[in-house]
Tab-separated table of C-alpha atoms in Angstrom:
chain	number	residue	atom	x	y	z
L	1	UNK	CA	0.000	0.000	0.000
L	2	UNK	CA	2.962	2.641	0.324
L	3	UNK	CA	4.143	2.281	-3.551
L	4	UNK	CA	1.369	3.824	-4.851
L	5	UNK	CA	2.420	7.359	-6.524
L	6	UNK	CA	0.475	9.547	-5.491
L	7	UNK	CA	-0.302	10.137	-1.571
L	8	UNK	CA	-3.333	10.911	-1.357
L	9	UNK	CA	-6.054	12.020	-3.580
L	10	UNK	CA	-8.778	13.907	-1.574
L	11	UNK	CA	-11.210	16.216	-2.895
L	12	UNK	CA	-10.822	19.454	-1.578
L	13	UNK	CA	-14.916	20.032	-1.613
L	14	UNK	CA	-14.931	18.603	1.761
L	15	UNK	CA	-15.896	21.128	4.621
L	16	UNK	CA	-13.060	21.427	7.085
L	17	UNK	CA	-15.895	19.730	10.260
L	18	UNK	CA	-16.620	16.841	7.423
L	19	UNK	CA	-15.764	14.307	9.914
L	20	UNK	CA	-19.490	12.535	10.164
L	21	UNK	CA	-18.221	9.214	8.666
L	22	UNK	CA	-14.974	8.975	10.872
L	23	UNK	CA	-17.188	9.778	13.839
L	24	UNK	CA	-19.419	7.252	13.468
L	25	UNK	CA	-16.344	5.059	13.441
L	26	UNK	CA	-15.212	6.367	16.805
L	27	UNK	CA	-16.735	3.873	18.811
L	28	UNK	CA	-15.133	0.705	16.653
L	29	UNK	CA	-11.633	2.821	16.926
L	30	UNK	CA	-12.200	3.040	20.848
L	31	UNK	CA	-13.039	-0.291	21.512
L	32	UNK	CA	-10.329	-1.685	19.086
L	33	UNK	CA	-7.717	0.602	20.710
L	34	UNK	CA	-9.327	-0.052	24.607
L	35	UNK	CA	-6.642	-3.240	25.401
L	36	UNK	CA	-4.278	-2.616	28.138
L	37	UNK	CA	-1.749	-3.508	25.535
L	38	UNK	CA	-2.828	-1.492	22.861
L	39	UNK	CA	0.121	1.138	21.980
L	40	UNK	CA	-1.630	3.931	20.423
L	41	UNK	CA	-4.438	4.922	23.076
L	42	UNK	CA	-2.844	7.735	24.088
L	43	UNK	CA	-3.781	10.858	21.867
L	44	UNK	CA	-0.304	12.315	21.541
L	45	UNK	CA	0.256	8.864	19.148
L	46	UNK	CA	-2.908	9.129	17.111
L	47	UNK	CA	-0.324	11.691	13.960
L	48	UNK	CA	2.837	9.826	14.934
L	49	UNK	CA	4.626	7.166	12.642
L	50	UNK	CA	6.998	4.596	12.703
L	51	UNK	CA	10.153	5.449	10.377
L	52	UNK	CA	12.771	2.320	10.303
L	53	UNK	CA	15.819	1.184	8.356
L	54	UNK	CA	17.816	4.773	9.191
L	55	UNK	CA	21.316	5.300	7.905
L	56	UNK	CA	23.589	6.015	11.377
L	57	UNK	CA	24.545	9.467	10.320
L	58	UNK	CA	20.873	10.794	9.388
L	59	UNK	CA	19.887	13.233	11.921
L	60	UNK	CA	16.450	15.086	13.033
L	61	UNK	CA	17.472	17.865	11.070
L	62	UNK	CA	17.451	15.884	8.072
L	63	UNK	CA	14.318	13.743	8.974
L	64	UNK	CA	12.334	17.186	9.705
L	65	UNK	CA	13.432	18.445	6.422
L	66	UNK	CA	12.370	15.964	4.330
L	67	UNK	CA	9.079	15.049	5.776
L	68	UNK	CA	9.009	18.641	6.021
L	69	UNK	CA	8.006	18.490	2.377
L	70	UNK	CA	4.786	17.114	3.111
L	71	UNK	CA	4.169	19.310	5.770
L	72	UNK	CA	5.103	20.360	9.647
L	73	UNK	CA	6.906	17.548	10.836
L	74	UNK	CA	8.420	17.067	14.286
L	75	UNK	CA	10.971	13.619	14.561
L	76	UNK	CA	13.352	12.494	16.553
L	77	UNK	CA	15.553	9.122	16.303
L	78	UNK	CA	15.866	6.582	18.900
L	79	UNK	CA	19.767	6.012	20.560
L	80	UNK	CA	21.578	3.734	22.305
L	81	UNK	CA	21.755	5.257	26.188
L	82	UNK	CA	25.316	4.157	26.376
L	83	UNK	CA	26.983	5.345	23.494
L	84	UNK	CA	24.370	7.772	21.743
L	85	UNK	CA	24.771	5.894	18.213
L	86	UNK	CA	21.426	5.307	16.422
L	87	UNK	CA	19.249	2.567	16.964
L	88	UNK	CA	18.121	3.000	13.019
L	89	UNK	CA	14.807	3.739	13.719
L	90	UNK	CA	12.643	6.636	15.342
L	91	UNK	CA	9.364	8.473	15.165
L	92	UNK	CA	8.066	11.602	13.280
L	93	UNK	CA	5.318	13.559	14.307
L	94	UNK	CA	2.633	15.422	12.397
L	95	UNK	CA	0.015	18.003	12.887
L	96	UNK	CA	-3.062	16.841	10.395
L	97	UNK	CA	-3.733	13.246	9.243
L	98	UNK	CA	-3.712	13.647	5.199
L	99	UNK	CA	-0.196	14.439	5.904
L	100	UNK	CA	0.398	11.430	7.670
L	101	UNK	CA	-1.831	9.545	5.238
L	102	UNK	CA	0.446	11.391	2.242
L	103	UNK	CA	3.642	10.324	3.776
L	104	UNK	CA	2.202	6.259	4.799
L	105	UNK	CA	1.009	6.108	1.442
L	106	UNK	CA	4.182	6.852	-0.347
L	107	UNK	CA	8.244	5.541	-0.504
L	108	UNK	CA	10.955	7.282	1.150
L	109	UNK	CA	14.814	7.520	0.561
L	110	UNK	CA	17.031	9.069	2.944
L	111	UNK	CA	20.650	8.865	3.241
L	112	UNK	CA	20.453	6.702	0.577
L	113	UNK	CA	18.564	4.302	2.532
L	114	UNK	CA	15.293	3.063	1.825
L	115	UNK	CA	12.909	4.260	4.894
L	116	UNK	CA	10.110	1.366	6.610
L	117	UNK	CA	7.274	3.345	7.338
L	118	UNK	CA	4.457	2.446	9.776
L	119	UNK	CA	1.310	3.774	11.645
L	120	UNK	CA	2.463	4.072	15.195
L	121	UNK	CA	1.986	0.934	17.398
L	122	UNK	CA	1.785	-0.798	13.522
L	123	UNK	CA	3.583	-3.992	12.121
L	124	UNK	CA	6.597	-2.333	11.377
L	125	UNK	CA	7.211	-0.355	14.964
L	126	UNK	CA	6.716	-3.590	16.799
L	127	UNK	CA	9.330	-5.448	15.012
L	128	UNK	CA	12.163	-2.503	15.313
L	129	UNK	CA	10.706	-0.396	18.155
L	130	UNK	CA	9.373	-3.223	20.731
L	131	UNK	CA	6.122	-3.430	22.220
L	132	UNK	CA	2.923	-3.551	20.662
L	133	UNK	CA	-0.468	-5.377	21.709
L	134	UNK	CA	-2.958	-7.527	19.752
L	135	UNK	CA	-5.683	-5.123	19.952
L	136	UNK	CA	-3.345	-3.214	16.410
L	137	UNK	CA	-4.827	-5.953	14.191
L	138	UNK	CA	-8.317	-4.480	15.127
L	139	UNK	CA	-6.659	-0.906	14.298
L	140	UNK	CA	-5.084	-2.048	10.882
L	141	UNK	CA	-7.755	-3.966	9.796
L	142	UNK	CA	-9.961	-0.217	10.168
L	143	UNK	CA	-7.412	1.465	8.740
L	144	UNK	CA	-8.443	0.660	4.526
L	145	UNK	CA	-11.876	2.344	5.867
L	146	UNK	CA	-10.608	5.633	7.203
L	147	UNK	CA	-8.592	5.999	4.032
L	148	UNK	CA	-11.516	5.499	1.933
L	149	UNK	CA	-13.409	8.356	3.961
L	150	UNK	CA	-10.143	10.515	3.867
L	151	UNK	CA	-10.022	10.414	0.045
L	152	UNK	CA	-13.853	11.043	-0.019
L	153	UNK	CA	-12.830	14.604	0.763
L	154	UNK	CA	-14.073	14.635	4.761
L	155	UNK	CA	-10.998	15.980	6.620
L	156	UNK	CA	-10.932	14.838	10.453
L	157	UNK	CA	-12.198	17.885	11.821
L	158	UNK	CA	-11.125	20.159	14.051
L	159	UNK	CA	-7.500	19.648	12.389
L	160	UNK	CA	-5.754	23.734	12.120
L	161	UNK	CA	-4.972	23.227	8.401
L	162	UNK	CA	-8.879	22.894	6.976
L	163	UNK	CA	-10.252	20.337	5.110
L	164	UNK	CA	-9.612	16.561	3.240
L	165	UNK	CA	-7.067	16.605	0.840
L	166	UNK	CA	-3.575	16.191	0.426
L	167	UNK	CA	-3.255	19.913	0.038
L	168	UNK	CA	-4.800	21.296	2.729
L	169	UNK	CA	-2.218	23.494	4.039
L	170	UNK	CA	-2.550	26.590	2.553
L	171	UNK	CA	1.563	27.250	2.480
L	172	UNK	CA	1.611	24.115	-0.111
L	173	UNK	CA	-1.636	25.493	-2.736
L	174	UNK	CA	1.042	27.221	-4.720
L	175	UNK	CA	4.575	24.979	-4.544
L	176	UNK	CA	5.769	22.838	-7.063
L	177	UNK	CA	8.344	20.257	-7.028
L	178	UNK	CA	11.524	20.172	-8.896
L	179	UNK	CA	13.473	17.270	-9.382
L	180	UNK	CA	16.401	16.327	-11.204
L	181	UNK	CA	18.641	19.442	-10.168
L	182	UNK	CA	22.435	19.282	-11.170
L	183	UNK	CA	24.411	19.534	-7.873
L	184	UNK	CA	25.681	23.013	-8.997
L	185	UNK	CA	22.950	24.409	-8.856
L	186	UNK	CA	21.607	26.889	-6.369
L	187	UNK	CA	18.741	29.002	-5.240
L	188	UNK	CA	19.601	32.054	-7.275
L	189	UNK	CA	19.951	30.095	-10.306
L	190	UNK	CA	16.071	28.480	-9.477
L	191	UNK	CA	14.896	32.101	-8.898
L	192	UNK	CA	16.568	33.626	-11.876
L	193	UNK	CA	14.556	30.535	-14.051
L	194	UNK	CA	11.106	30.851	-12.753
L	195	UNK	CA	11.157	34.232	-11.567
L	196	UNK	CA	10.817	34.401	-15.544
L	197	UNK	CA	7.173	33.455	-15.456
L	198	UNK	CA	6.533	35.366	-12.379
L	199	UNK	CA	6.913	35.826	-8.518
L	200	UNK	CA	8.765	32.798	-7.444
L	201	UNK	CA	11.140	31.609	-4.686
L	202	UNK	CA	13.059	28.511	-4.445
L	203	UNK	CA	14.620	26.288	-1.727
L	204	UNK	CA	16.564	23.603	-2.267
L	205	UNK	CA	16.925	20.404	-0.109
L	206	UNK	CA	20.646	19.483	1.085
L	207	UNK	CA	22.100	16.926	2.710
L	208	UNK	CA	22.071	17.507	7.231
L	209	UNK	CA	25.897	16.872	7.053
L	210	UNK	CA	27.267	17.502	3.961
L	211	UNK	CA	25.464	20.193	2.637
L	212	UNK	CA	25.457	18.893	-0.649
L	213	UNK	CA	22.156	19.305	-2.807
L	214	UNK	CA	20.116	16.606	-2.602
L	215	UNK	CA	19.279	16.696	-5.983
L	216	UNK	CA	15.720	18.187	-5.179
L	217	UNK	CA	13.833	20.952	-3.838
L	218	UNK	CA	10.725	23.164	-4.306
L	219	UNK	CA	9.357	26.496	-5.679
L	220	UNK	CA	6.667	28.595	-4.671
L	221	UNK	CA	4.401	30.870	-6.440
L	222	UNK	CA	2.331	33.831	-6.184
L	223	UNK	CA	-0.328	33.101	-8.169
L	224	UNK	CA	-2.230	30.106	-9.568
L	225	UNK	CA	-1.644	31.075	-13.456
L	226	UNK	CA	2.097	30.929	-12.777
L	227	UNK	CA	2.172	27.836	-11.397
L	228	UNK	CA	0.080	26.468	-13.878
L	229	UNK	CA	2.235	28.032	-17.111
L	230	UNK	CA	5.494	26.660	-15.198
L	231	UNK	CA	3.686	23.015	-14.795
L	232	UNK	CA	2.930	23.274	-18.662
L	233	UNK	CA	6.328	23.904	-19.744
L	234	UNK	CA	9.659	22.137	-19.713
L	235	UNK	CA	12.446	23.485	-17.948
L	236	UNK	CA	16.082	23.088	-18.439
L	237	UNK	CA	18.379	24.666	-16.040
L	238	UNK	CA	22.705	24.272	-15.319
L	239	UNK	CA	22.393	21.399	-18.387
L	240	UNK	CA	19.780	19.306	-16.812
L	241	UNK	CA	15.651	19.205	-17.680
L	242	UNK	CA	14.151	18.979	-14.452
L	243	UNK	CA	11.238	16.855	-13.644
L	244	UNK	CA	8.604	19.492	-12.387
L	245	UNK	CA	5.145	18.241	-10.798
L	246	UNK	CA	3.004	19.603	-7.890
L	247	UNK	CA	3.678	19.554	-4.614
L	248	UNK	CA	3.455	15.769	-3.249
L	249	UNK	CA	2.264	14.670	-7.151
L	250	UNK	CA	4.058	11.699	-8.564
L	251	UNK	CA	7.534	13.406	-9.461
L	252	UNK	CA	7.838	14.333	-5.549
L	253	UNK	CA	7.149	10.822	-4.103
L	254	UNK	CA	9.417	9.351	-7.017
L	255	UNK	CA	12.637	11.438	-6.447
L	256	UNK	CA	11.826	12.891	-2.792
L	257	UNK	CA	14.459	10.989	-1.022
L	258	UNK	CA	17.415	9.977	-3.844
L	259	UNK	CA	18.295	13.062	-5.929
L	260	UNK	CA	21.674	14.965	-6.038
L	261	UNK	CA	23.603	11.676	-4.632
């Protein structure tokens, strides 16, 4: 279920309180999660995943930054007490659940490793991370359902960033994402290119330790008719044609994690 390409495909007609379908489901969710061993009861867990299979030099800064992409994220990486080094596996935190659904729902690369991603309390967090009950069968086995209302375009309600919909924070209505980049280039250069269709600044994602581009990074707009005329064209800047789709479309899940090495 995480290959698919795109994360997740949500109608933004949904009112930002559509959450009649999931609420119905509360009860089911309760008693699934009610077990004395069931890891996710608390509400702090409920936007928290699993991410395993972490390279020993890749940091928070560099986990923040490139789930970042899909929108605030908070992580931090499990170490050994003794000696501080990695355990290879940790925990990112988000603020809205299409995000979380965006990022479960698609592959990740970091430091050229191949992230395992997991609902908190899921499959993949009780192998690596420890613990876990029975009662997260129950959970999993709901979890096909809430996507299905998620994509209908409900939203959770309540959540600060509005409505269903991978887009929902406003911040991301206008960025693109650029893939592809040669390593030379830099921010100015990004400007300089679509500043030509209008208003436009770029950021580029490097590496947490050696600063090196990444290989992609994103551009945001002013206006919807820019961003439109830049998604219609094709761009070639420092040499290389850059693969250009919207923010979290099928270009940003395919090279989010591996360009620039």
């Amino acid at each position: 279920k995480k290959q698919g390409p795109r994360p997740v495909s949500g109608g933004g007609g949904g009112s930002a309180s559509g959450g009649g379908g999931l609420a119905a489901l509360a009860p089911l969710l309760e008693a699934a999660a009610g077990s004395t061993s069931a890891p996710r009861q608390h509400p702090a867990d409920a936007l928290k995943i699993f991410v395993g299979g972490l390279a020993d030099e890749t940091t928070k800064e560099t986990l923040d930054a490139y789930f970042g992409q899909f929108g605030p994220a908070d992580s931090y990486i499990m170490r050994d007490g003794a000696s501080g080094r990695s355990r290879g596996f940790g925990f990112v935190n988000f603020k809205d659940q299409p995000t979380m659904d965006a990022v479960l729902s698609s592959m990740h690369e970091v430091d050229g490793r191949q992230l395992k991603v997991d609902y908190h309390g899921g499959a993949g967090s009780n192998k690596q991370g420890g613990g876990g009950g029975g009662s997260n069968n129950a959970l999993q086995a709901l979890a096909p359902l809430l996507g299905a209302l998620e994509q209908g375009g409900g939203g959770l309600g309540g959540g600060s960033f509005g409505g269903g919909g991978r887009k929902d924070h406003p911040a991301d209505v206008l960025k693109v994402f650029v893939g592809g980049l040669a390593d030379e280039t830099t921010k100015e250069t990004l400007d300089s290119h679509f500043g030509q269709y209008g208003i436009a600044d770029s950021y580029i994602m490097r590496d947490g330790a050696s600063g090196r581009s990444r290989g992609f990074g994103f551009v945001n707009f002013k206006d919807s008719d820019v961003l439109e005329m830049v998604l219609s064209q094709v761009h070639v800047v420092d040499g290389r044609q850059l693969n250009v789709d919207r923010h979290g479309g099928a270009g940003s899940n395919k090279q989010g994690g591996g360009g620039g090495g």
